[in-house]
Coordinates of C-alpha atoms in Angstrom, one line a residue:
X1 CA 23.6 -16.6 -21.7
X2 CA 22.4 -13.8 -23.7
X3 CA 19.1 -12.5 -23.6
X4 CA 18.0 -13.2 -27.2
X5 CA 19.0 -17.1 -26.9
X6 CA 17.0 -17.4 -24.0
X7 CA 14.1 -15.7 -25.2
X8 CA 14.8 -18.3 -28.2
X9 CA 14.4 -21.0 -25.8
X10 CA 11.2 -20.0 -24.7
X11 CA 9.4 -19.5 -27.9
X12 CA 10.6 -23.1 -28.3
X13 CA 8.3 -23.9 -26.1
X14 CA 10.8 -26.0 -23.7
X15 CA 9.8 -25.9 -20.1
X16 CA 12.8 -23.1 -18.7
X17 CA 14.2 -21.6 -15.3
X18 CA 15.0 -17.7 -16.8
X19 CA 17.3 -16.6 -13.8
X20 CA 20.3 -14.6 -13.3
X21 CA 21.8 -11.5 -11.0
X22 CA 19.2 -8.3 -10.6
X23 CA 19.4 -6.2 -13.5
X24 CA 20.2 -8.7 -16.1
X25 CA 16.4 -8.3 -17.8
X26 CA 14.9 -11.2 -16.6
X27 CA 11.4 -9.3 -16.6
X28 CA 12.3 -7.8 -19.7
X29 CA 12.6 -11.1 -21.7
X30 CA 9.4 -12.8 -20.1
X31 CA 7.8 -9.4 -21.2
X32 CA 8.9 -9.9 -24.9
X33 CA 7.8 -13.5 -24.7
X34 CA 4.3 -12.5 -23.4
X35 CA 3.8 -10.0 -25.9
X36 CA 5.1 -12.6 -29.0
X37 CA 2.3 -15.4 -27.6
X38 CA -0.6 -12.5 -27.2
X39 CA 0.1 -11.5 -30.7
X40 CA -0.1 -15.0 -31.7
X41 CA -3.1 -15.6 -30.0
X42 CA -1.9 -18.1 -27.5
X43 CA -3.4 -18.5 -24.2
X44 CA -0.6 -17.5 -21.9
X45 CA -1.3 -17.0 -18.2
X46 CA 1.2 -14.5 -16.5
X47 CA 1.3 -15.1 -12.7
X48 CA 3.8 -14.2 -9.9
X49 CA 4.2 -15.5 -6.2
X50 CA 3.4 -11.9 -4.7
X51 CA 0.9 -9.4 -5.5
X52 CA 3.9 -7.0 -5.6
X53 CA 5.6 -9.2 -8.1
X54 CA 2.4 -9.5 -10.2
X55 CA 2.1 -5.5 -10.7
X56 CA 5.5 -5.7 -12.7
X57 CA 4.2 -8.4 -15.3
X58 CA 0.5 -7.0 -15.2
X59 CA -0.6 -10.2 -14.0
X60 CA -2.1 -12.0 -10.9
X61 CA -0.8 -14.5 -8.2
X62 CA -0.2 -17.8 -9.4
X63 CA -2.0 -18.9 -5.8
X64 CA -5.5 -16.9 -7.1
X65 CA -5.0 -18.4 -10.6
X66 CA -4.6 -21.5 -9.8
X67 CA -7.4 -21.6 -7.3
X68 CA -5.2 -23.1 -4.6
X69 CA -5.3 -20.0 -2.2
X70 CA -3.2 -20.6 1.0
X71 CA -3.5 -24.3 0.6
X72 CA 0.0 -26.5 0.2
X73 CA -1.6 -29.6 -0.3
X74 CA -4.7 -30.3 -2.7
X75 CA -6.9 -33.1 -2.3
X76 CA -9.7 -35.0 -4.6
X77 CA -12.1 -33.0 -2.4
X78 CA -10.4 -29.9 -3.3
X79 CA -10.1 -30.3 -7.2
X80 CA -14.0 -31.8 -7.1
X81 CA -14.9 -28.5 -5.5
X82 CA -12.6 -26.3 -7.9
X83 CA -13.9 -27.9 -11.2
X84 CA -17.4 -26.7 -10.4
X85 CA -16.0 -22.9 -10.5
X86 CA -16.5 -21.9 -14.1
X87 CA -14.0 -18.8 -13.7
X88 CA -11.5 -21.3 -13.1
X89 CA -12.5 -24.2 -15.1
X90 CA -12.2 -22.0 -18.1
X91 CA -8.8 -20.8 -18.1
X92 CA -7.4 -23.8 -16.7
X93 CA -8.4 -25.9 -19.4
X94 CA -7.5 -23.8 -22.0
X95 CA -4.1 -22.1 -20.5
X96 CA -0.8 -23.1 -23.3
X97 CA 1.7 -21.6 -21.4
X98 CA 2.4 -20.7 -17.7
X99 CA 4.5 -18.2 -16.2
X100 CA 5.6 -17.8 -13.0
X101 CA 7.6 -15.0 -11.6
X102 CA 9.6 -14.2 -8.6
X103 CA 9.6 -18.2 -7.9
X104 CA 12.1 -17.8 -5.2
X105 CA 9.2 -16.8 -2.9
X106 CA 7.1 -19.8 -4.0
X107 CA 7.1 -22.7 -1.5
X108 CA 7.9 -25.6 -3.1
X109 CA 4.5 -27.5 -1.6
X110 CA 2.7 -24.8 -3.5
X111 CA 4.6 -25.3 -6.5
X112 CA 3.6 -29.5 -6.3
X113 CA 0.2 -28.1 -6.0
X114 CA -0.2 -26.3 -9.2
X115 CA 1.1 -29.0 -10.8
X116 CA -1.8 -31.2 -9.1
X117 CA -4.3 -28.6 -10.3
X118 CA -2.9 -28.5 -13.7
X119 CA -2.9 -32.1 -14.2
X120 CA -6.6 -32.7 -13.0
X121 CA -8.3 -30.1 -15.2
X122 CA -5.8 -30.8 -18.4
X123 CA -6.8 -34.6 -17.8
X124 CA -2.8 -35.1 -18.7
X125 CA -0.5 -37.0 -16.0
X126 CA 2.3 -35.1 -17.9
X127 CA 4.6 -32.4 -15.7
X128 CA 1.8 -29.4 -15.4
X129 CA -0.7 -31.0 -17.8
X130 CA 1.6 -30.8 -20.8
X131 CA 1.4 -27.4 -20.9
X132 CA 4.6 -25.2 -21.2
X133 CA 5.9 -23.9 -18.0
X134 CA 8.4 -21.1 -17.6
X135 CA 9.4 -20.2 -14.0
X136 CA 11.7 -16.7 -13.2
X137 CA 13.7 -15.4 -10.3
X138 CA 16.7 -15.5 -8.5
X139 CA 17.1 -17.7 -5.4
X140 CA 19.2 -15.1 -3.6
X141 CA 16.4 -12.7 -3.5
X142 CA 13.5 -13.3 -0.6
X143 CA 13.1 -17.1 -0.1
X144 CA 9.6 -18.5 0.7
X145 CA 8.0 -18.0 4.0
X146 CA 7.9 -21.3 6.0
X147 CA 6.6 -22.9 8.9
X148 CA 8.8 -22.9 12.3
X149 CA 11.7 -25.2 11.5
X150 CA 11.7 -25.4 8.0
X151 CA 14.9 -25.5 6.4
X152 CA 15.4 -24.2 3.0
X153 CA 15.5 -27.6 2.1
X154 CA 12.0 -27.9 2.5
X155 CA 11.2 -24.7 1.3
X156 CA 12.8 -23.8 -2.4
X157 CA 10.7 -24.7 -5.4
X158 CA 13.9 -26.7 -6.9
X159 CA 13.5 -28.9 -4.2
X160 CA 10.0 -30.0 -5.4
X161 CA 8.7 -33.2 -7.7
X162 CA 7.3 -30.5 -9.9
X163 CA 10.5 -28.7 -10.6
X164 CA 12.5 -32.1 -11.1
X165 CA 9.8 -34.1 -13.4
X166 CA 9.6 -30.7 -15.6
X167 CA 13.0 -30.9 -16.3
X168 CA 13.4 -27.0 -16.8
X169 CA 16.1 -25.9 -19.1
X170 CA 18.2 -23.0 -17.3
X171 CA 18.5 -19.9 -18.9
X172 CA 21.2 -17.9 -16.8
X173 CA 21.3 -14.3 -18.2
X174 CA 25.0 -12.7 -17.2
X175 CA 24.5 -9.6 -19.3
X176 CA 24.0 -6.4 -16.5
X177 CA 21.6 -3.8 -17.4
X178 CA 20.6 -1.9 -14.3
X179 CA 23.8 -1.5 -12.4
X180 CA 26.2 1.0 -14.4
X181 CA 28.3 1.6 -11.1
X182 CA 30.8 -1.1 -11.2
X183 CA 31.2 -0.7 -6.9
X184 CA 27.7 -1.5 -6.6
X185 CA 28.1 -4.2 -9.5
X186 CA 31.3 -5.5 -7.6
X187 CA 29.4 -5.7 -4.1
X188 CA 26.5 -7.4 -5.6
X189 CA 28.4 -10.2 -7.1
X190 CA 30.5 -10.8 -3.8
X191 CA 26.9 -11.1 -2.1
X192 CA 26.1 -13.7 -4.4
X193 CA 29.2 -16.1 -3.9
X194 CA 28.9 -15.8 -0.5
X195 CA 32.4 -13.5 0.6
X196 CA 32.3 -9.8 1.0
X197 CA 36.0 -8.1 0.4
X198 CA 37.2 -6.0 3.2
X199 CA 37.3 -3.1 0.5
X200 CA 33.5 -3.9 -0.8
X201 CA 32.7 -3.8 3.0
X202 CA 34.2 -0.2 3.6
X203 CA 32.8 1.0 0.4
X204 CA 29.4 0.0 1.3
X205 CA 29.9 1.5 4.9
X206 CA 31.1 4.5 3.5
X207 CA 27.6 5.1 2.0
X208 CA 26.0 6.2 5.3
X209 CA 27.9 9.2 4.3
X210 CA 26.0 10.1 1.0
X211 CA 23.8 12.9 1.1
X212 CA 21.2 12.5 -1.7
X213 CA 20.1 15.1 -3.7
X214 CA 16.7 16.9 -2.6
X215 CA 14.9 16.6 -5.8
X216 CA 15.5 13.1 -6.2
X217 CA 12.6 10.9 -5.5
X218 CA 13.6 8.5 -2.5
X219 CA 12.2 6.0 -1.2
X220 CA 13.0 4.5 2.8
X221 CA 13.3 0.8 2.9
X222 CA 12.8 -1.1 6.2
X223 CA 13.1 -5.0 7.0
X224 CA 10.4 -4.3 10.0
X225 CA 6.8 -2.9 9.4
X226 CA 7.0 -0.8 12.8
X227 CA 9.5 1.3 11.3
X228 CA 7.7 1.7 8.3
X229 CA 4.3 2.7 10.0
X230 CA 6.7 5.3 12.2
X231 CA 8.3 6.9 9.2
X232 CA 5.2 7.2 7.3
X233 CA 3.5 8.5 10.4
X234 CA 6.3 11.1 10.7
X235 CA 6.1 12.5 7.3
X236 CA 2.0 12.5 7.7
X237 CA 2.0 14.5 10.5
X238 CA 4.2 17.4 8.5
X239 CA 1.7 17.6 5.6
X240 CA -0.9 20.8 6.2
X241 CA -4.6 20.0 5.9
X242 CA -7.5 18.1 7.7
X243 CA -6.6 14.2 8.2
X244 CA -9.1 12.0 7.0
X245 CA -9.9 8.8 8.9
X246 CA -11.2 5.3 7.4
X247 CA -12.1 2.5 9.8
X248 CA -12.2 -1.2 8.5
X249 CA -15.8 -2.9 9.0
X250 CA -15.5 -6.6 9.5
X251 CA -18.0 -9.4 10.1
X252 CA -18.2 -13.4 10.3
X253 CA -16.6 -15.9 12.6
X254 CA -13.9 -14.1 14.7
X255 CA -10.9 -16.1 14.6
X256 CA -10.8 -16.1 10.5
X257 CA -11.6 -12.4 10.9
X258 CA -8.7 -12.1 13.2
X259 CA -7.0 -14.1 10.6
X260 CA -7.5 -11.3 7.9
X261 CA -6.8 -8.9 10.1
X262 CA -3.3 -10.2 10.2
X263 CA -3.1 -10.8 6.3
X264 CA -4.8 -7.8 4.8
X265 CA -2.3 -4.8 4.2
X266 CA -5.1 -2.2 4.6
X267 CA -4.4 -1.6 8.3
X268 CA -8.0 -1.3 10.7
X269 CA -7.8 2.2 11.1
X270 CA -6.3 4.4 8.1
X271 CA -5.5 8.2 7.7
X272 CA -4.8 10.0 4.8
X273 CA -4.1 13.9 4.1
X274 CA -4.0 15.6 0.4
X275 CA -0.5 15.0 -0.8
X276 CA 0.0 11.6 1.0
X277 CA 2.2 9.0 -0.4
X278 CA 0.3 5.5 -1.2
X279 CA 0.5 2.4 -2.2
X280 CA -2.6 0.2 -3.5
X281 CA -2.7 -3.1 -1.8
X282 CA -5.1 -5.0 -3.7
X283 CA -5.7 -5.9 -7.7
X284 CA -8.8 -3.8 -9.1
X285 CA -11.3 -6.1 -10.8
X286 CA -11.4 -3.2 -13.5
X287 CA -7.6 -3.4 -14.3
X288 CA -6.8 0.4 -12.9
X289 CA -4.3 -0.6 -10.5
X290 CA -2.5 -3.4 -9.0
X291 CA -1.1 -4.6 -5.6
X292 CA 1.6 -2.1 -5.5
X293 CA 0.5 0.7 -7.7
X294 CA 1.9 3.9 -5.9
X295 CA 0.7 7.3 -6.2
X296 CA -0.4 10.3 -4.4
X297 CA -3.7 11.7 -2.8
X298 CA -4.8 14.2 -4.8
X299 CA -7.9 14.9 -2.7
X300 CA -11.2 13.2 -1.7
X301 CA -14.5 12.7 -3.4
X302 CA -18.1 13.4 -2.3
X303 CA -18.1 10.3 -0.6
X304 CA -15.2 11.0 1.1
X305 CA -12.8 8.4 -0.5
X306 CA -9.1 9.7 -1.7
X307 CA -8.5 10.3 -5.2
X308 CA -5.1 8.8 -6.1
X309 CA -2.6 9.9 -9.1
X310 CA -0.4 6.9 -9.7
X311 CA 2.9 7.1 -11.2
X312 CA 1.8 6.3 -14.4
X313 CA -0.1 9.6 -14.6
X314 CA -3.6 8.1 -14.1
X315 CA -6.2 9.5 -11.8
X316 CA -7.9 6.9 -9.7
X317 CA -11.1 7.3 -7.7
X318 CA -10.6 4.8 -4.6
X319 CA -13.9 2.7 -2.7
X320 CA -14.3 0.5 0.1
X321 CA -12.8 -3.1 -1.4
X322 CA -14.1 -6.4 0.4
X323 CA -11.6 -9.0 1.2
X324 CA -13.1 -12.3 2.6
X325 CA -12.7 -16.0 3.6
X326 CA -15.3 -18.4 1.8
X327 CA -16.1 -21.9 2.1
X328 CA -15.8 -24.6 -0.6
X329 CA -19.5 -23.9 -1.8
X330 CA -18.8 -19.9 -2.1
X331 CA -20.5 -19.1 1.4
X332 CA -18.3 -16.0 3.4
X333 CA -17.1 -17.2 6.7
X334 CA -15.7 -13.8 7.3
X335 CA -15.1 -10.5 5.8
X336 CA -13.3 -7.6 5.8
X337 CA -14.0 -4.0 3.9
X338 CA -11.5 -1.2 3.9
X339 CA -10.1 1.0 1.3
X340 CA -7.3 -0.6 -0.5
X341 CA -4.5 1.9 0.3
X342 CA -1.7 2.2 2.9
X343 CA 1.1 5.3 3.5
X344 CA 4.1 4.7 1.3
X345 CA 6.7 7.2 2.1
X346 CA 8.4 4.1 3.6
X347 CA 8.1 0.4 2.6
X348 CA 9.2 -3.0 3.7
X349 CA 12.3 -4.4 1.5
X350 CA 9.7 -7.7 1.0
X351 CA 7.6 -5.0 -0.7
X352 CA 10.4 -3.5 -2.9
X353 CA 11.0 -6.5 -4.6
X354 CA 11.2 -6.1 -8.8
X355 CA 11.3 -2.5 -8.1
X356 CA 13.9 -0.4 -9.7
X357 CA 14.4 2.9 -7.2
X358 CA 16.2 6.2 -8.6
X359 CA 17.4 6.8 -5.0
X360 CA 16.7 5.4 -1.4
X361 CA 17.7 5.4 2.2
X362 CA 17.9 1.9 3.2
X363 CA 18.1 0.7 7.1
X364 CA 19.7 -3.3 7.1
X365 CA 20.6 -2.9 10.6
X366 CA 17.7 -5.2 12.0
X367 CA 18.0 -7.9 8.8
X368 CA 16.6 -11.2 10.1
X369 CA 16.8 -13.0 6.8
X370 CA 18.8 -14.3 3.7
X371 CA 17.9 -12.1 0.7
X372 CA 17.1 -9.0 2.3
X373 CA 20.2 -6.9 1.9
X374 CA 20.8 -8.2 -1.6
X375 CA 17.3 -7.5 -2.8
X376 CA 17.3 -3.9 -0.9
X377 CA 20.8 -2.8 -2.6
X378 CA 20.2 -4.3 -5.9
X379 CA 17.2 -1.9 -6.5
X380 CA 19.5 0.9 -7.1
X381 CA 21.4 1.7 -10.5
X382 CA 24.5 3.6 -8.5
X383 CA 25.8 3.7 -5.1
X384 CA 26.1 7.5 -5.0
X385 CA 22.0 7.2 -4.8
X386 CA 22.4 4.7 -1.5
X387 CA 22.2 6.4 2.0
X388 CA 23.0 3.5 4.1
X389 CA 21.3 3.9 7.6
X390 CA 22.7 0.7 9.0
X391 CA 23.6 -3.1 8.5
X392 CA 24.4 -6.0 10.6
X393 CA 25.7 -8.9 9.8
X394 CA 23.2 -11.2 8.2
X395 CA 22.3 -8.5 5.5
X396 CA 25.3 -9.4 3.8
X397 CA 24.7 -13.2 3.9
X398 CA 23.0 -15.5 1.0
X399 CA 21.3 -18.9 1.8
X400 CA 24.1 -21.9 1.3
X401 CA 21.5 -24.0 -0.4
X402 CA 20.8 -21.4 -2.7
X403 CA 24.6 -20.9 -3.0
X404 CA 25.1 -24.3 -4.1
X405 CA 22.2 -24.3 -6.4
X406 CA 23.3 -21.1 -8.3
X407 CA 26.5 -22.5 -9.0
X408 CA 24.7 -25.6 -10.6
X409 CA 22.2 -23.6 -12.5
X410 CA 25.4 -21.5 -14.4
X411 CA 26.5 -25.1 -15.2
X412 CA 23.2 -26.2 -16.7
X413 CA 22.7 -22.7 -18.7
X414 CA 26.1 -23.3 -20.3
X415 CA 25.2 -26.6 -21.6
X416 CA 22.2 -25.4 -23.0
X417 CA 23.5 -22.6 -24.4
X418 CA 26.1 -25.0 -26.2
X419 CA 23.5 -27.5 -27.3
X420 CA 20.8 -25.1 -28.9
X421 CA 21.5 -23.2 -32.1
X422 CA 18.9 -20.4 -33.1
X423 CA 18.7 -21.4 -36.5
X424 CA 17.2 -24.9 -34.9
X425 CA 15.2 -23.1 -32.1
X426 CA 13.5 -20.7 -34.9
X427 CA 12.5 -24.5 -36.5
X428 CA 11.0 -25.8 -33.4
X429 CA 9.1 -22.5 -32.6
X430 CA 6.8 -22.8 -35.9
X431 CA 6.0 -26.1 -34.5
X432 CA 5.1 -25.3 -30.9
X433 CA 2.8 -22.6 -32.1
X434 CA 1.5 -25.1 -34.7
X435 CA 0.9 -27.7 -32.0
X436 CA -1.0 -25.2 -29.5
X437 CA -2.8 -23.3 -32.1
X438 CA -0.9 -20.0 -32.2
X439 CA -1.1 -17.8 -35.4
X440 CA 2.0 -18.5 -37.8
X441 CA 0.8 -16.4 -40.9
X442 CA 2.3 -13.0 -40.6
X443 CA -1.1 -11.3 -42.0
X444 CA -3.0 -13.0 -39.5
X445 CA -0.7 -12.1 -36.9
X446 CA -0.8 -8.0 -38.2
X447 CA -4.4 -8.5 -38.1
X448 CA -4.6 -9.8 -34.6
X449 CA -2.0 -7.2 -33.5
X450 CA -4.3 -4.2 -34.8
X451 CA -7.6 -5.8 -33.2
X452 CA -5.9 -5.9 -29.9
X453 CA -4.8 -2.5 -30.0
X454 CA -8.2 -1.4 -30.9
X455 CA -10.0 -3.1 -28.4
X456 CA -7.3 -1.7 -25.8
X457 CA -8.0 2.1 -27.1
X458 CA -11.7 1.3 -26.5
X459 CA -11.0 0.4 -22.8
X460 CA -9.8 3.6 -22.4
X461 CA -12.0 6.5 -21.2
X462 CA -13.1 9.4 -23.6
X463 CA -10.4 11.9 -21.3
X464 CA -7.7 9.1 -21.7
X465 CA -8.0 8.9 -25.6
X466 CA -8.0 12.6 -26.2
X467 CA -4.8 13.0 -23.9
X468 CA -3.6 10.5 -26.3
X469 CA -4.1 13.2 -29.2
X470 CA -3.1 16.1 -26.8
X471 CA 0.4 14.8 -26.5
X472 CA 0.8 15.0 -30.1
X473 CA 0.3 18.6 -30.6
X474 CA -2.8 18.3 -32.8
X475 CA -5.1 20.8 -33.2
X476 CA -8.5 20.7 -31.0
X477 CA -10.6 20.6 -34.5
X478 CA -8.4 17.9 -35.9
X479 CA -8.9 15.8 -32.4
X480 CA -12.7 16.9 -32.6
X481 CA -12.8 15.4 -36.1
X482 CA -11.1 12.2 -35.3
X483 CA -13.3 11.5 -32.5
X484 CA -16.4 12.7 -34.2
X485 CA -17.1 15.5 -31.1
X486 CA -17.6 19.1 -31.1
X487 CA -14.4 21.1 -30.4
X488 CA -16.0 22.5 -27.4
X489 CA -16.2 19.5 -25.9
X490 CA -12.3 18.5 -26.2
X491 CA -11.8 21.8 -24.8
X492 CA -14.0 20.8 -21.8
X493 CA -12.2 17.3 -21.8
X494 CA -9.0 19.6 -21.7
X495 CA -10.1 21.1 -17.8
X496 CA -10.4 17.5 -16.3
X497 CA -7.0 16.4 -18.2
X498 CA -5.2 19.3 -17.0
X499 CA -6.5 18.7 -13.2
X500 CA -5.9 15.1 -13.7
X501 CA -2.4 15.0 -15.1
X502 CA -0.8 18.3 -14.3
X503 CA 2.8 17.5 -15.0
X504 CA 1.7 16.4 -18.7
X505 CA 3.4 19.5 -20.7
X506 CA 0.2 20.8 -22.7
X507 CA 1.0 24.5 -23.4
X508 CA 0.4 24.2 -27.0
X509 CA -3.2 24.7 -26.0
X510 CA -3.1 27.4 -23.4
X511 CA -4.6 30.7 -24.6
X512 CA -3.0 33.8 -25.3
X513 CA -2.0 36.0 -21.8
X514 CA -4.5 38.7 -22.6
X515 CA -7.3 35.9 -22.5
X516 CA -6.1 34.4 -19.4
X517 CA -6.1 37.7 -17.8
X518 CA -10.0 38.5 -18.8
X519 CA -11.3 34.7 -18.1
X520 CA -8.7 34.9 -14.7
X521 CA -10.3 38.3 -13.7
X522 CA -14.2 37.0 -14.1
X523 CA -13.2 33.4 -12.5
X524 CA -12.0 35.0 -9.4
X525 CA -15.4 36.5 -9.0
X526 CA -17.0 33.2 -8.4
X527 CA -18.0 32.2 -5.0
X528 CA -15.2 29.4 -4.1
X529 CA -17.9 26.9 -2.9
X530 CA -20.0 26.7 -5.9
X531 CA -18.6 24.7 -9.2
X532 CA -17.4 26.7 -11.8
X533 CA -20.2 28.7 -14.1
X534 CA -18.8 29.1 -17.6
X535 CA -22.3 30.9 -18.5
X536 CA -21.3 33.5 -15.7
X537 CA -18.0 34.2 -17.1
X538 CA -19.1 34.1 -20.5
X539 CA -21.7 37.0 -19.5
X540 CA -19.5 38.9 -17.2
X541 CA -16.7 38.8 -20.3
X542 CA -20.0 40.5 -22.6
X543 CA -19.8 37.5 -24.8
X544 CA -16.1 38.9 -26.0
X545 CA -14.8 35.6 -25.3
X546 CA -15.9 32.3 -26.8
X547 CA -16.9 29.6 -24.5
X548 CA -14.1 27.3 -26.1
X549 CA -11.8 29.9 -25.3
X550 CA -13.0 30.3 -21.7
X551 CA -12.7 26.6 -21.4
X552 CA -9.1 26.1 -22.6
X553 CA -8.0 29.2 -19.8
X554 CA -9.9 27.4 -17.0
X555 CA -7.9 24.6 -17.7
X556 CA -4.8 26.6 -17.3
X557 CA -5.6 28.6 -14.2

């Protein structure tokens, strides 16, 4: 199925399963649909089965959103307790569309639990309380974590009662957007069919001889945490500078504290240095970062916590976060307090699901479950950007039940493709929007879009707003007028922006070489331990260089 048809089916309000091999644009189609709903003022819940998957959707885990936590079964007592929590009641009663990404990792008991919760809060016995449910993923990727002795039949979401009753329309995307390399695409498709040819196996083995270009930002992928910890420790030791240690503080019931220690990804003792590659392991309440956000330690704050520059250019000042286990009345039974980071030169295959990597060193010699090899290899665009450090027989295996289900999904998707016509779906979409209270009038949609944009801008810090203008090479005077600030204030912003975003090309604002030289001479005479004094530089230069020019010069020193 093409993306256009799949998106039209989603817009029509039909329950759907969006699937396809890695790189076919599943997340892209979901984001298109999410934007469409938000522009029309429809309450949509964007969730995923894991925190790392939720990062790609700017959402939260389905467990947290639905209030089920780690529970697999929901009792009437659980439901009564949940209904007393205002934050749950508000969003569960108002939601019109629920999206769950990376469905392959959601246990069938948990999707059943979500169904029970929604039927209770919506007071509607239709599947998922009568709202539209859209699940997305690929069952050849990582499976759910199950109990000992559980088979695939006991775990996979498509074996649940909720899945069957929801009568999901299958949208199986077929066009490849990530892999431009025919050899890699062929290997991935052969893994999916469960039969790797000798030629493909040999091609894969030769990837061990690949030498990755030194300037490429490579990630090391391993199947086990102990390998990840070993590699991260090696890289950390190679950095100069003083290491800073952060020890977790715990309190409460000893057994529950032990549970937290095993589940929280921020270790009991963390060690960082300036320049360390790190990953956030918790969603931020202020939405500055999410579980899985990658970055680099720029330095440490006055309080001693790491200051991290994210891959998107934002700089985050970290603080201690709290993980807790609570009873039904909200009383804390156990707590774990630690900086929400871990080292990230190497990460596990579980953590890389949903990422696209420019280059990677991958060790699959200790693969222990189906899907791990497929997930790791499909993160790349080209085989030449892979250095394969090891491979075992399990790495290229897929789950038998997933294979049979996938064949059936393809057939059902073809049926849906033939059954639904784009023009008809468009008419149904308008009816669906009207039924759920969404905006239909084009003028109203445009007005709402503009209001949302303004609201988003108001959430940005004053420096981030200035940066938006600076990127357009607008004069400082024009920026100051547009923002209702002085030129001096904008010039001052540039000092912090250059520090927080050193990779941004802002040379348009760089003063002449002669001014830079004068300011640098005065700047270098200042005590290194004290904050920069613009007054001292101004006096040293005898007032011959303006404060604004001094600020601009300091920004580029």
